Amino acid sequence: MRNIGRHPMSRTARLEDDMETFGWFKNEFETAKDSFDFKLERTEILLTEKILERMTECGISRSDLAKKMKTSTVTSSINSDAECQ
């Protein structure tokens, strides 16, 4: 557990605490990475990244893509990811 008192944790205690946290995350990740939901989300992220990469290469904006697709907007994944760049 993290020491929240007035005195800061020693470097060794912080490292031990970080290792415990990492160990917990590593176990959770190992369990989750084989799930269908994880694989689906990973595929969606990779596809979105490829679409955004290609849009950048071609100089196409989200609104240009929407016009080419004859729709008013593009998917929410592309909208939210493009806004982060």
PDB file of N, CA, C and O in Angstrom:
ATOM      1  N   MET A   1       0.831  -1.182   0.000  1.00  0.00           N
ATOM      2  CA  MET A   1       0.000   0.000   0.000  1.00  0.00           C
ATOM      3  C   MET A   1       0.879   1.250   0.000  1.00  0.00           C
ATOM      4  O   MET A   1       1.944   1.265   0.578  1.00  0.00           O
ATOM      5  N   ARG A   2       0.361   2.274  -0.597  1.00  0.00           N
ATOM      6  CA  ARG A   2       1.091   3.540  -0.626  1.00  0.00           C
ATOM      7  C   ARG A   2       0.986   4.239   0.731  1.00  0.00           C
ATOM      8  O   ARG A   2      -0.043   4.224   1.369  1.00  0.00           O
ATOM      9  N   ASN A   3       2.086   4.853   1.124  1.00  0.00           N
ATOM     10  CA  ASN A   3       2.130   5.614   2.361  1.00  0.00           C
ATOM     11  C   ASN A   3       1.638   7.024   2.055  1.00  0.00           C
ATOM     12  O   ASN A   3       2.284   7.770   1.343  1.00  0.00           O
ATOM     13  N   ILE A   4       0.486   7.405   2.617  1.00  0.00           N
ATOM     14  CA  ILE A   4      -0.094   8.706   2.331  1.00  0.00           C
ATOM     15  C   ILE A   4       0.174   9.682   3.477  1.00  0.00           C
ATOM     16  O   ILE A   4      -0.266  10.793   3.484  1.00  0.00           O
ATOM     17  N   GLY A   5       0.929   9.274   4.467  1.00  0.00           N
ATOM     18  CA  GLY A   5       1.225  10.127   5.609  1.00  0.00           C
ATOM     19  C   GLY A   5       2.112  11.298   5.249  1.00  0.00           C
ATOM     20  O   GLY A   5       2.377  11.579   4.080  1.00  0.00           O
ATOM     21  N   ARG A   6       2.589  11.982   6.274  1.00  0.00           N
ATOM     22  CA  ARG A   6       3.408  13.169   6.075  1.00  0.00           C
ATOM     23  C   ARG A   6       4.782  12.845   5.512  1.00  0.00           C
ATOM     24  O   ARG A   6       5.383  13.656   4.829  1.00  0.00           O
ATOM     25  N   HIS A   7       5.289  11.679   5.807  1.00  0.00           N
ATOM     26  CA  HIS A   7       6.646  11.340   5.385  1.00  0.00           C
ATOM     27  C   HIS A   7       6.597  10.578   4.061  1.00  0.00           C
ATOM     28  O   HIS A   7       5.873   9.611   3.917  1.00  0.00           O
ATOM     29  N   PRO A   8       7.367  11.039   3.090  1.00  0.00           N
ATOM     30  CA  PRO A   8       7.361  10.351   1.788  1.00  0.00           C
ATOM     31  C   PRO A   8       7.936   8.943   1.905  1.00  0.00           C
ATOM     32  O   PRO A   8       8.739   8.654   2.795  1.00  0.00           O
ATOM     33  N   MET A   9       7.503   8.101   1.018  1.00  0.00           N
ATOM     34  CA  MET A   9       8.001   6.726   0.985  1.00  0.00           C
ATOM     35  C   MET A   9       9.454   6.732   0.529  1.00  0.00           C
ATOM     36  O   MET A   9       9.875   7.577  -0.252  1.00  0.00           O
ATOM     37  N   SER A  10      10.196   5.759   0.996  1.00  0.00           N
ATOM     38  CA  SER A  10      11.569   5.623   0.517  1.00  0.00           C
ATOM     39  C   SER A  10      11.534   5.163  -0.935  1.00  0.00           C
ATOM     40  O   SER A  10      10.530   4.652  -1.423  1.00  0.00           O
ATOM     41  N   ARG A  11      12.629   5.364  -1.608  1.00  0.00           N
ATOM     42  CA  ARG A  11      12.715   4.935  -3.018  1.00  0.00           C
ATOM     43  C   ARG A  11      12.456   3.432  -3.136  1.00  0.00           C
ATOM     44  O   ARG A  11      11.742   2.989  -4.014  1.00  0.00           O
ATOM     45  N   THR A  12      12.996   2.647  -2.229  1.00  0.00           N
ATOM     46  CA  THR A  12      12.804   1.195  -2.250  1.00  0.00           C
ATOM     47  C   THR A  12      11.336   0.845  -2.064  1.00  0.00           C
ATOM     48  O   THR A  12      10.789   0.006  -2.786  1.00  0.00           O
ATOM     49  N   ALA A  13      10.666   1.514  -1.123  1.00  0.00           N
ATOM     50  CA  ALA A  13       9.248   1.243  -0.878  1.00  0.00           C
ATOM     51  C   ALA A  13       8.416   1.611  -2.096  1.00  0.00           C
ATOM     52  O   ALA A  13       7.487   0.882  -2.467  1.00  0.00           O
ATOM     53  N   ARG A  14       8.756   2.734  -2.753  1.00  0.00           N
ATOM     54  CA  ARG A  14       8.020   3.124  -3.963  1.00  0.00           C
ATOM     55  C   ARG A  14       8.213   2.101  -5.065  1.00  0.00           C
ATOM     56  O   ARG A  14       7.271   1.746  -5.773  1.00  0.00           O
ATOM     57  N   LEU A  15       9.436   1.619  -5.243  1.00  0.00           N
ATOM     58  CA  LEU A  15       9.707   0.622  -6.278  1.00  0.00           C
ATOM     59  C   LEU A  15       8.947  -0.672  -5.991  1.00  0.00           C
ATOM     60  O   LEU A  15       8.376  -1.277  -6.900  1.00  0.00           O
ATOM     61  N   GLU A  16       8.933  -1.087  -4.732  1.00  0.00           N
ATOM     62  CA  GLU A  16       8.198  -2.293  -4.368  1.00  0.00           C
ATOM     63  C   GLU A  16       6.710  -2.099  -4.634  1.00  0.00           C
ATOM     64  O   GLU A  16       6.040  -2.993  -5.144  1.00  0.00           O
ATOM     65  N   ASP A  17       6.182  -0.932  -4.306  1.00  0.00           N
ATOM     66  CA  ASP A  17       4.779  -0.634  -4.535  1.00  0.00           C
ATOM     67  C   ASP A  17       4.474  -0.631  -6.033  1.00  0.00           C
ATOM     68  O   ASP A  17       3.468  -1.179  -6.479  1.00  0.00           O
ATOM     69  N   ASP A  18       5.344  -0.027  -6.830  1.00  0.00           N
ATOM     70  CA  ASP A  18       5.158   0.001  -8.276  1.00  0.00           C
ATOM     71  C   ASP A  18       5.209  -1.409  -8.858  1.00  0.00           C
ATOM     72  O   ASP A  18       4.453  -1.734  -9.776  1.00  0.00           O
ATOM     73  N   MET A  19       6.091  -2.251  -8.342  1.00  0.00           N
ATOM     74  CA  MET A  19       6.197  -3.626  -8.837  1.00  0.00           C
ATOM     75  C   MET A  19       4.922  -4.395  -8.527  1.00  0.00           C
ATOM     76  O   MET A  19       4.445  -5.177  -9.344  1.00  0.00           O
ATOM     77  N   GLU A  20       4.334  -4.157  -7.335  1.00  0.00           N
ATOM     78  CA  GLU A  20       3.075  -4.809  -6.998  1.00  0.00           C
ATOM     79  C   GLU A  20       1.975  -4.362  -7.947  1.00  0.00           C
ATOM     80  O   GLU A  20       1.191  -5.167  -8.426  1.00  0.00           O
ATOM     81  N   THR A  21       1.921  -3.072  -8.231  1.00  0.00           N
ATOM     82  CA  THR A  21       0.916  -2.543  -9.152  1.00  0.00           C
ATOM     83  C   THR A  21       1.114  -3.134 -10.536  1.00  0.00           C
ATOM     84  O   THR A  21       0.165  -3.572 -11.180  1.00  0.00           O
ATOM     85  N   PHE A  22       2.346  -3.148 -11.008  1.00  0.00           N
ATOM     86  CA  PHE A  22       2.622  -3.700 -12.327  1.00  0.00           C
ATOM     87  C   PHE A  22       2.252  -5.176 -12.370  1.00  0.00           C
ATOM     88  O   PHE A  22       1.670  -5.646 -13.340  1.00  0.00           O
ATOM     89  N   GLY A  23       2.562  -5.906 -11.316  1.00  0.00           N
ATOM     90  CA  GLY A  23       2.221  -7.323 -11.269  1.00  0.00           C
ATOM     91  C   GLY A  23       0.728  -7.543 -11.373  1.00  0.00           C
ATOM     92  O   GLY A  23       0.262  -8.428 -12.088  1.00  0.00           O
ATOM     93  N   TRP A  24      -0.044  -6.707 -10.684  1.00  0.00           N
ATOM     94  CA  TRP A  24      -1.501  -6.804 -10.753  1.00  0.00           C
ATOM     95  C   TRP A  24      -1.975  -6.534 -12.174  1.00  0.00           C
ATOM     96  O   TRP A  24      -2.781  -7.273 -12.720  1.00  0.00           O
ATOM     97  N   PHE A  25      -1.454  -5.457 -12.794  1.00  0.00           N
ATOM     98  CA  PHE A  25      -1.853  -5.112 -14.150  1.00  0.00           C
ATOM     99  C   PHE A  25      -1.459  -6.206 -15.132  1.00  0.00           C
ATOM    100  O   PHE A  25      -2.241  -6.566 -16.005  1.00  0.00           O
ATOM    101  N   LYS A  26      -0.255  -6.725 -14.979  1.00  0.00           N
ATOM    102  CA  LYS A  26       0.213  -7.779 -15.875  1.00  0.00           C
ATOM    103  C   LYS A  26      -0.715  -8.987 -15.814  1.00  0.00           C
ATOM    104  O   LYS A  26      -1.085  -9.545 -16.844  1.00  0.00           O
ATOM    105  N   ASN A  27      -1.132  -9.373 -14.611  1.00  0.00           N
ATOM    106  CA  ASN A  27      -2.057 -10.499 -14.470  1.00  0.00           C
ATOM    107  C   ASN A  27      -3.396 -10.201 -15.129  1.00  0.00           C
ATOM    108  O   ASN A  27      -3.954 -11.053 -15.829  1.00  0.00           O
ATOM    109  N   GLU A  28      -3.919  -9.003 -14.912  1.00  0.00           N
ATOM    110  CA  GLU A  28      -5.194  -8.625 -15.524  1.00  0.00           C
ATOM    111  C   GLU A  28      -5.086  -8.597 -17.041  1.00  0.00           C
ATOM    112  O   GLU A  28      -5.971  -9.059 -17.756  1.00  0.00           O
ATOM    113  N   PHE A  29      -3.976  -8.042 -17.537  1.00  0.00           N
ATOM    114  CA  PHE A  29      -3.771  -7.958 -18.983  1.00  0.00           C
ATOM    115  C   PHE A  29      -3.679  -9.347 -19.598  1.00  0.00           C
ATOM    116  O   PHE A  29      -4.276  -9.610 -20.646  1.00  0.00           O
ATOM    117  N   GLU A  30      -2.942 -10.236 -18.969  1.00  0.00           N
ATOM    118  CA  GLU A  30      -2.792 -11.595 -19.484  1.00  0.00           C
ATOM    119  C   GLU A  30      -4.148 -12.286 -19.587  1.00  0.00           C
ATOM    120  O   GLU A  30      -4.408 -13.023 -20.537  1.00  0.00           O
ATOM    121  N   THR A  31      -5.010 -12.044 -18.615  1.00  0.00           N
ATOM    122  CA  THR A  31      -6.347 -12.630 -18.635  1.00  0.00           C
ATOM    123  C   THR A  31      -7.209 -11.998 -19.721  1.00  0.00           C
ATOM    124  O   THR A  31      -7.885 -12.690 -20.475  1.00  0.00           O
ATOM    125  N   ALA A  32      -7.162 -10.678 -19.820  1.00  0.00           N
ATOM    126  CA  ALA A  32      -8.040  -9.951 -20.738  1.00  0.00           C
ATOM    127  C   ALA A  32      -7.648 -10.099 -22.201  1.00  0.00           C
ATOM    128  O   ALA A  32      -8.513 -10.106 -23.077  1.00  0.00           O
ATOM    129  N   LYS A  33      -6.356 -10.216 -22.487  1.00  0.00           N
ATOM    130  CA  LYS A  33      -5.918 -10.168 -23.888  1.00  0.00           C
ATOM    131  C   LYS A  33      -6.432 -11.326 -24.738  1.00  0.00           C
ATOM    132  O   LYS A  33      -6.436 -11.231 -25.958  1.00  0.00           O
ATOM    133  N   ASP A  34      -6.885 -12.388 -24.107  1.00  0.00           N
ATOM    134  CA  ASP A  34      -7.418 -13.514 -24.870  1.00  0.00           C
ATOM    135  C   ASP A  34      -8.935 -13.447 -25.035  1.00  0.00           C
ATOM    136  O   ASP A  34      -9.515 -14.288 -25.706  1.00  0.00           O
ATOM    137  N   SER A  35      -9.563 -12.431 -24.465  1.00  0.00           N
ATOM    138  CA  SER A  35     -11.021 -12.331 -24.550  1.00  0.00           C
ATOM    139  C   SER A  35     -11.443 -11.799 -25.918  1.00  0.00           C
ATOM    140  O   SER A  35     -10.709 -11.082 -26.595  1.00  0.00           O
ATOM    141  N   PHE A  36     -12.651 -12.144 -26.303  1.00  0.00           N
ATOM    142  CA  PHE A  36     -13.203 -11.670 -27.565  1.00  0.00           C
ATOM    143  C   PHE A  36     -13.288 -10.147 -27.579  1.00  0.00           C
ATOM    144  O   PHE A  36     -12.943  -9.505 -28.572  1.00  0.00           O
ATOM    145  N   ASP A  37     -13.753  -9.553 -26.471  1.00  0.00           N
ATOM    146  CA  ASP A  37     -13.907  -8.096 -26.401  1.00  0.00           C
ATOM    147  C   ASP A  37     -12.576  -7.379 -26.603  1.00  0.00           C
ATOM    148  O   ASP A  37     -12.509  -6.367 -27.291  1.00  0.00           O
ATOM    149  N   PHE A  38     -11.520  -7.895 -26.006  1.00  0.00           N
ATOM    150  CA  PHE A  38     -10.196  -7.286 -26.160  1.00  0.00           C
ATOM    151  C   PHE A  38      -9.759  -7.358 -27.622  1.00  0.00           C
ATOM    152  O   PHE A  38      -9.293  -6.371 -28.191  1.00  0.00           O
ATOM    153  N   LYS A  39      -9.920  -8.517 -28.229  1.00  0.00           N
ATOM    154  CA  LYS A  39      -9.508  -8.689 -29.630  1.00  0.00           C
ATOM    155  C   LYS A  39     -10.324  -7.799 -30.558  1.00  0.00           C
ATOM    156  O   LYS A  39      -9.784  -7.219 -31.502  1.00  0.00           O
ATOM    157  N   LEU A  40     -11.618  -7.677 -30.285  1.00  0.00           N
ATOM    158  CA  LEU A  40     -12.474  -6.822 -31.101  1.00  0.00           C
ATOM    159  C   LEU A  40     -12.055  -5.365 -30.977  1.00  0.00           C
ATOM    160  O   LEU A  40     -11.918  -4.652 -31.977  1.00  0.00           O
ATOM    161  N   GLU A  41     -11.840  -4.905 -29.751  1.00  0.00           N
ATOM    162  CA  GLU A  41     -11.426  -3.514 -29.516  1.00  0.00           C
ATOM    163  C   GLU A  41     -10.074  -3.233 -30.167  1.00  0.00           C
ATOM    164  O   GLU A  41      -9.870  -2.189 -30.784  1.00  0.00           O
ATOM    165  N   ARG A  42      -9.149  -4.178 -30.055  1.00  0.00           N
ATOM    166  CA  ARG A  42      -7.825  -4.013 -30.660  1.00  0.00           C
ATOM    167  C   ARG A  42      -7.939  -3.898 -32.178  1.00  0.00           C
ATOM    168  O   ARG A  42      -7.309  -3.049 -32.798  1.00  0.00           O
ATOM    169  N   THR A  43      -8.781  -4.724 -32.766  1.00  0.00           N
ATOM    170  CA  THR A  43      -8.988  -4.682 -34.216  1.00  0.00           C
ATOM    171  C   THR A  43      -9.591  -3.351 -34.634  1.00  0.00           C
ATOM    172  O   THR A  43      -9.172  -2.749 -35.628  1.00  0.00           O
ATOM    173  N   GLU A  44     -10.564  -2.851 -33.862  1.00  0.00           N
ATOM    174  CA  GLU A  44     -11.183  -1.564 -34.176  1.00  0.00           C
ATOM    175  C   GLU A  44     -10.159  -0.428 -34.098  1.00  0.00           C
ATOM    176  O   GLU A  44     -10.114   0.436 -34.969  1.00  0.00           O
ATOM    177  N   ILE A  45      -9.314  -0.457 -33.095  1.00  0.00           N
ATOM    178  CA  ILE A  45      -8.286   0.583 -32.936  1.00  0.00           C
ATOM    179  C   ILE A  45      -7.292   0.526 -34.095  1.00  0.00           C
ATOM    180  O   ILE A  45      -6.949   1.560 -34.687  1.00  0.00           O
ATOM    181  N   LEU A  46      -6.831  -0.669 -34.438  1.00  0.00           N
ATOM    182  CA  LEU A  46      -5.868  -0.807 -35.542  1.00  0.00           C
ATOM    183  C   LEU A  46      -6.478  -0.351 -36.865  1.00  0.00           C
ATOM    184  O   LEU A  46      -5.818   0.341 -37.657  1.00  0.00           O
ATOM    185  N   LEU A  47      -7.731  -0.717 -37.112  1.00  0.00           N
ATOM    186  CA  LEU A  47      -8.405  -0.306 -38.344  1.00  0.00           C
ATOM    187  C   LEU A  47      -8.567   1.214 -38.386  1.00  0.00           C
ATOM    188  O   LEU A  47      -8.292   1.844 -39.411  1.00  0.00           O
ATOM    189  N   THR A  48      -8.982   1.798 -37.280  1.00  0.00           N
ATOM    190  CA  THR A  48      -9.148   3.251 -37.212  1.00  0.00           C
ATOM    191  C   THR A  48      -7.825   3.955 -37.465  1.00  0.00           C
ATOM    192  O   THR A  48      -7.766   4.939 -38.207  1.00  0.00           O
ATOM    193  N   GLU A  49      -6.745   3.447 -36.879  1.00  0.00           N
ATOM    194  CA  GLU A  49      -5.423   4.045 -37.101  1.00  0.00           C
ATOM    195  C   GLU A  49      -5.027   3.976 -38.568  1.00  0.00           C
ATOM    196  O   GLU A  49      -4.472   4.930 -39.119  1.00  0.00           O
ATOM    197  N   LYS A  50      -5.302   2.855 -39.218  1.00  0.00           N
ATOM    198  CA  LYS A  50      -4.969   2.714 -40.645  1.00  0.00           C
ATOM    199  C   LYS A  50      -5.785   3.683 -41.499  1.00  0.00           C
ATOM    200  O   LYS A  50      -5.262   4.289 -42.436  1.00  0.00           O
ATOM    201  N   ILE A  51      -7.069   3.823 -41.175  1.00  0.00           N
ATOM    202  CA  ILE A  51      -7.914   4.749 -41.928  1.00  0.00           C
ATOM    203  C   ILE A  51      -7.402   6.177 -41.759  1.00  0.00           C
ATOM    204  O   ILE A  51      -7.268   6.919 -42.738  1.00  0.00           O
ATOM    205  N   LEU A  52      -7.099   6.566 -40.521  1.00  0.00           N
ATOM    206  CA  LEU A  52      -6.586   7.917 -40.270  1.00  0.00           C
ATOM    207  C   LEU A  52      -5.246   8.151 -40.948  1.00  0.00           C
ATOM    208  O   LEU A  52      -4.989   9.230 -41.499  1.00  0.00           O
ATOM    209  N   GLU A  53      -4.395   7.136 -40.943  1.00  0.00           N
ATOM    210  CA  GLU A  53      -3.091   7.239 -41.612  1.00  0.00           C
ATOM    211  C   GLU A  53      -3.280   7.464 -43.104  1.00  0.00           C
ATOM    212  O   GLU A  53      -2.645   8.327 -43.706  1.00  0.00           O
ATOM    213  N   ARG A  54      -4.172   6.714 -43.694  1.00  0.00           N
ATOM    214  CA  ARG A  54      -4.434   6.831 -45.134  1.00  0.00           C
ATOM    215  C   ARG A  54      -5.077   8.178 -45.472  1.00  0.00           C
ATOM    216  O   ARG A  54      -4.754   8.789 -46.487  1.00  0.00           O
ATOM    217  N   MET A  55      -5.983   8.628 -44.585  1.00  0.00           N
ATOM    218  CA  MET A  55      -6.605   9.938 -44.801  1.00  0.00           C
ATOM    219  C   MET A  55      -5.539  11.035 -44.796  1.00  0.00           C
ATOM    220  O   MET A  55      -5.572  11.935 -45.636  1.00  0.00           O
ATOM    221  N   THR A  56      -4.598  10.947 -43.871  1.00  0.00           N
ATOM    222  CA  THR A  56      -3.515  11.928 -43.787  1.00  0.00           C
ATOM    223  C   THR A  56      -2.657  11.883 -45.043  1.00  0.00           C
ATOM    224  O   THR A  56      -2.319  12.919 -45.618  1.00  0.00           O
ATOM    225  N   GLU A  57      -2.304  10.678 -45.491  1.00  0.00           N
ATOM    226  CA  GLU A  57      -1.490  10.520 -46.699  1.00  0.00           C
ATOM    227  C   GLU A  57      -2.170  11.135 -47.915  1.00  0.00           C
ATOM    228  O   GLU A  57      -1.503  11.722 -48.774  1.00  0.00           O
ATOM    229  N   CYS A  58      -3.484  11.002 -47.980  1.00  0.00           N
ATOM    230  CA  CYS A  58      -4.247  11.496 -49.132  1.00  0.00           C
ATOM    231  C   CYS A  58      -4.740  12.921 -48.950  1.00  0.00           C
ATOM    232  O   CYS A  58      -5.354  13.487 -49.861  1.00  0.00           O
ATOM    233  N   GLY A  59      -4.502  13.500 -47.773  1.00  0.00           N
ATOM    234  CA  GLY A  59      -4.946  14.862 -47.517  1.00  0.00           C
ATOM    235  C   GLY A  59      -6.460  14.983 -47.435  1.00  0.00           C
ATOM    236  O   GLY A  59      -7.019  16.009 -47.831  1.00  0.00           O
ATOM    237  N   ILE A  60      -7.111  13.951 -46.929  1.00  0.00           N
ATOM    238  CA  ILE A  60      -8.574  13.942 -46.843  1.00  0.00           C
ATOM    239  C   ILE A  60      -8.995  14.232 -45.406  1.00  0.00           C
ATOM    240  O   ILE A  60      -8.542  13.579 -44.473  1.00  0.00           O
ATOM    241  N   SER A  61      -9.865  15.217 -45.244  1.00  0.00           N
ATOM    242  CA  SER A  61     -10.387  15.539 -43.916  1.00  0.00           C
ATOM    243  C   SER A  61     -11.575  14.626 -43.608  1.00  0.00           C
ATOM    244  O   SER A  61     -12.095  13.934 -44.484  1.00  0.00           O
ATOM    245  N   ARG A  62     -12.023  14.672 -42.352  1.00  0.00           N
ATOM    246  CA  ARG A  62     -13.193  13.863 -41.969  1.00  0.00           C
ATOM    247  C   ARG A  62     -14.423  14.291 -42.750  1.00  0.00           C
ATOM    248  O   ARG A  62     -15.217  13.455 -43.182  1.00  0.00           O
ATOM    249  N   SER A  63     -14.583  15.590 -42.964  1.00  0.00           N
ATOM    250  CA  SER A  63     -15.747  16.056 -43.714  1.00  0.00           C
ATOM    251  C   SER A  63     -15.650  15.647 -45.187  1.00  0.00           C
ATOM    252  O   SER A  63     -16.654  15.294 -45.801  1.00  0.00           O
ATOM    253  N   ASP A  64     -14.420  15.663 -45.754  1.00  0.00           N
ATOM    254  CA  ASP A  64     -14.229  15.186 -47.128  1.00  0.00           C
ATOM    255  C   ASP A  64     -14.611  13.713 -47.244  1.00  0.00           C
ATOM    256  O   ASP A  64     -15.285  13.304 -48.197  1.00  0.00           O
ATOM    257  N   LEU A  65     -14.169  12.932 -46.273  1.00  0.00           N
ATOM    258  CA  LEU A  65     -14.497  11.510 -46.288  1.00  0.00           C
ATOM    259  C   LEU A  65     -15.996  11.296 -46.183  1.00  0.00           C
ATOM    260  O   LEU A  65     -16.567  10.471 -46.901  1.00  0.00           O
ATOM    261  N   ALA A  66     -16.657  12.059 -45.325  1.00  0.00           N
ATOM    262  CA  ALA A  66     -18.109  11.942 -45.170  1.00  0.00           C
ATOM    263  C   ALA A  66     -18.812  12.257 -46.488  1.00  0.00           C
ATOM    264  O   ALA A  66     -19.754  11.548 -46.883  1.00  0.00           O
ATOM    265  N   LYS A  67     -18.351  13.296 -47.194  1.00  0.00           N
ATOM    266  CA  LYS A  67     -18.953  13.636 -48.492  1.00  0.00           C
ATOM    267  C   LYS A  67     -18.759  12.512 -49.494  1.00  0.00           C
ATOM    268  O   LYS A  67     -19.671  12.154 -50.231  1.00  0.00           O
ATOM    269  N   LYS A  68     -17.538  11.943 -49.530  1.00  0.00           N
ATOM    270  CA  LYS A  68     -17.261  10.842 -50.461  1.00  0.00           C
ATOM    271  C   LYS A  68     -18.120   9.614 -50.149  1.00  0.00           C
ATOM    272  O   LYS A  68     -18.480   8.862 -51.032  1.00  0.00           O
ATOM    273  N   MET A  69     -18.430   9.447 -48.856  1.00  0.00           N
ATOM    274  CA  MET A  69     -19.245   8.307 -48.439  1.00  0.00           C
ATOM    275  C   MET A  69     -20.742   8.632 -48.493  1.00  0.00           C
ATOM    276  O   MET A  69     -21.573   7.792 -48.159  1.00  0.00           O
ATOM    277  N   LYS A  70     -21.071   9.869 -48.905  1.00  0.00           N
ATOM    278  CA  LYS A  70     -22.453  10.338 -48.998  1.00  0.00           C
ATOM    279  C   LYS A  70     -23.192  10.197 -47.675  1.00  0.00           C
ATOM    280  O   LYS A  70     -24.293   9.672 -47.590  1.00  0.00           O
ATOM    281  N   THR A  71     -22.532  10.685 -46.637  1.00  0.00           N
ATOM    282  CA  THR A  71     -23.120  10.707 -45.303  1.00  0.00           C
ATOM    283  C   THR A  71     -22.758  12.028 -44.645  1.00  0.00           C
ATOM    284  O   THR A  71     -21.876  12.738 -45.127  1.00  0.00           O
ATOM    285  N   SER A  72     -23.440  12.363 -43.574  1.00  0.00           N
ATOM    286  CA  SER A  72     -23.159  13.652 -42.931  1.00  0.00           C
ATOM    287  C   SER A  72     -21.978  13.582 -41.971  1.00  0.00           C
ATOM    288  O   SER A  72     -21.348  14.585 -41.678  1.00  0.00           O
ATOM    289  N   THR A  73     -21.682  12.396 -41.437  1.00  0.00           N
ATOM    290  CA  THR A  73     -20.552  12.250 -40.523  1.00  0.00           C
ATOM    291  C   THR A  73     -19.859  10.920 -40.769  1.00  0.00           C
ATOM    292  O   THR A  73     -20.430  10.017 -41.381  1.00  0.00           O
ATOM    293  N   VAL A  74     -18.649  10.818 -40.272  1.00  0.00           N
ATOM    294  CA  VAL A  74     -17.950   9.540 -40.290  1.00  0.00           C
ATOM    295  C   VAL A  74     -18.106   8.899 -38.922  1.00  0.00           C
ATOM    296  O   VAL A  74     -18.645   9.512 -38.003  1.00  0.00           O
ATOM    297  N   THR A  75     -17.619   7.685 -38.743  1.00  0.00           N
ATOM    298  CA  THR A  75     -17.852   6.963 -37.491  1.00  0.00           C
ATOM    299  C   THR A  75     -17.312   7.716 -36.287  1.00  0.00           C
ATOM    300  O   THR A  75     -16.371   8.498 -36.389  1.00  0.00           O
ATOM    301  N   SER A  76     -17.915   7.452 -35.147  1.00  0.00           N
ATOM    302  CA  SER A  76     -17.488   8.122 -33.926  1.00  0.00           C
ATOM    303  C   SER A  76     -16.055   7.780 -33.579  1.00  0.00           C
ATOM    304  O   SER A  76     -15.329   8.590 -33.003  1.00  0.00           O
ATOM    305  N   SER A  77     -15.586   6.579 -33.918  1.00  0.00           N
ATOM    306  CA  SER A  77     -14.198   6.199 -33.640  1.00  0.00           C
ATOM    307  C   SER A  77     -13.234   7.109 -34.397  1.00  0.00           C
ATOM    308  O   SER A  77     -12.254   7.583 -33.837  1.00  0.00           O
ATOM    309  N   ILE A  78     -13.525   7.345 -35.641  1.00  0.00           N
ATOM    310  CA  ILE A  78     -12.643   8.191 -36.441  1.00  0.00           C
ATOM    311  C   ILE A  78     -12.753   9.630 -35.958  1.00  0.00           C
ATOM    312  O   ILE A  78     -11.751  10.320 -35.832  1.00  0.00           O
ATOM    313  N   ASN A  79     -13.967  10.075 -35.635  1.00  0.00           N
ATOM    314  CA  ASN A  79     -14.132  11.440 -35.135  1.00  0.00           C
ATOM    315  C   ASN A  79     -13.322  11.645 -33.857  1.00  0.00           C
ATOM    316  O   ASN A  79     -12.569  12.604 -33.761  1.00  0.00           O
ATOM    317  N   SER A  80     -13.470  10.768 -32.898  1.00  0.00           N
ATOM    318  CA  SER A  80     -12.793  10.979 -31.628  1.00  0.00           C
ATOM    319  C   SER A  80     -11.289  10.807 -31.758  1.00  0.00           C
ATOM    320  O   SER A  80     -10.520  11.550 -31.168  1.00  0.00           O
ATOM    321  N   ASP A  81     -10.836   9.846 -32.551  1.00  0.00           N
ATOM    322  CA  ASP A  81      -9.399   9.636 -32.719  1.00  0.00           C
ATOM    323  C   ASP A  81      -8.765  10.797 -33.497  1.00  0.00           C
ATOM    324  O   ASP A  81      -7.671  11.226 -33.166  1.00  0.00           O
ATOM    325  N   ALA A  82      -9.455  11.288 -34.501  1.00  0.00           N
ATOM    326  CA  ALA A  82      -8.892  12.375 -35.297  1.00  0.00           C
ATOM    327  C   ALA A  82      -8.765  13.637 -34.466  1.00  0.00           C
ATOM    328  O   ALA A  82      -7.841  14.417 -34.646  1.00  0.00           O
ATOM    329  N   GLU A  83      -9.682  13.844 -33.531  1.00  0.00           N
ATOM    330  CA  GLU A  83      -9.621  15.030 -32.689  1.00  0.00           C
ATOM    331  C   GLU A  83      -8.442  14.967 -31.723  1.00  0.00           C
ATOM    332  O   GLU A  83      -7.964  15.981 -31.257  1.00  0.00           O
ATOM    333  N   CYS A  84      -7.962  13.766 -31.418  1.00  0.00           N
ATOM    334  CA  CYS A  84      -6.839  13.613 -30.487  1.00  0.00           C
ATOM    335  C   CYS A  84      -5.505  13.881 -31.150  1.00  0.00           C
ATOM    336  O   CYS A  84      -4.509  14.050 -30.477  1.00  0.00           O
ATOM    337  N   GLN A  85      -5.462  13.902 -32.448  1.00  0.00           N
ATOM    338  CA  GLN A  85      -4.187  14.070 -33.139  1.00  0.00           C
ATOM    339  C   GLN A  85      -3.819  15.511 -33.300  1.00  0.00           C
ATOM    340  O   GLN A  85      -4.562  16.385 -33.291  1.00  0.00           O
TER     341      GLN A  85
END
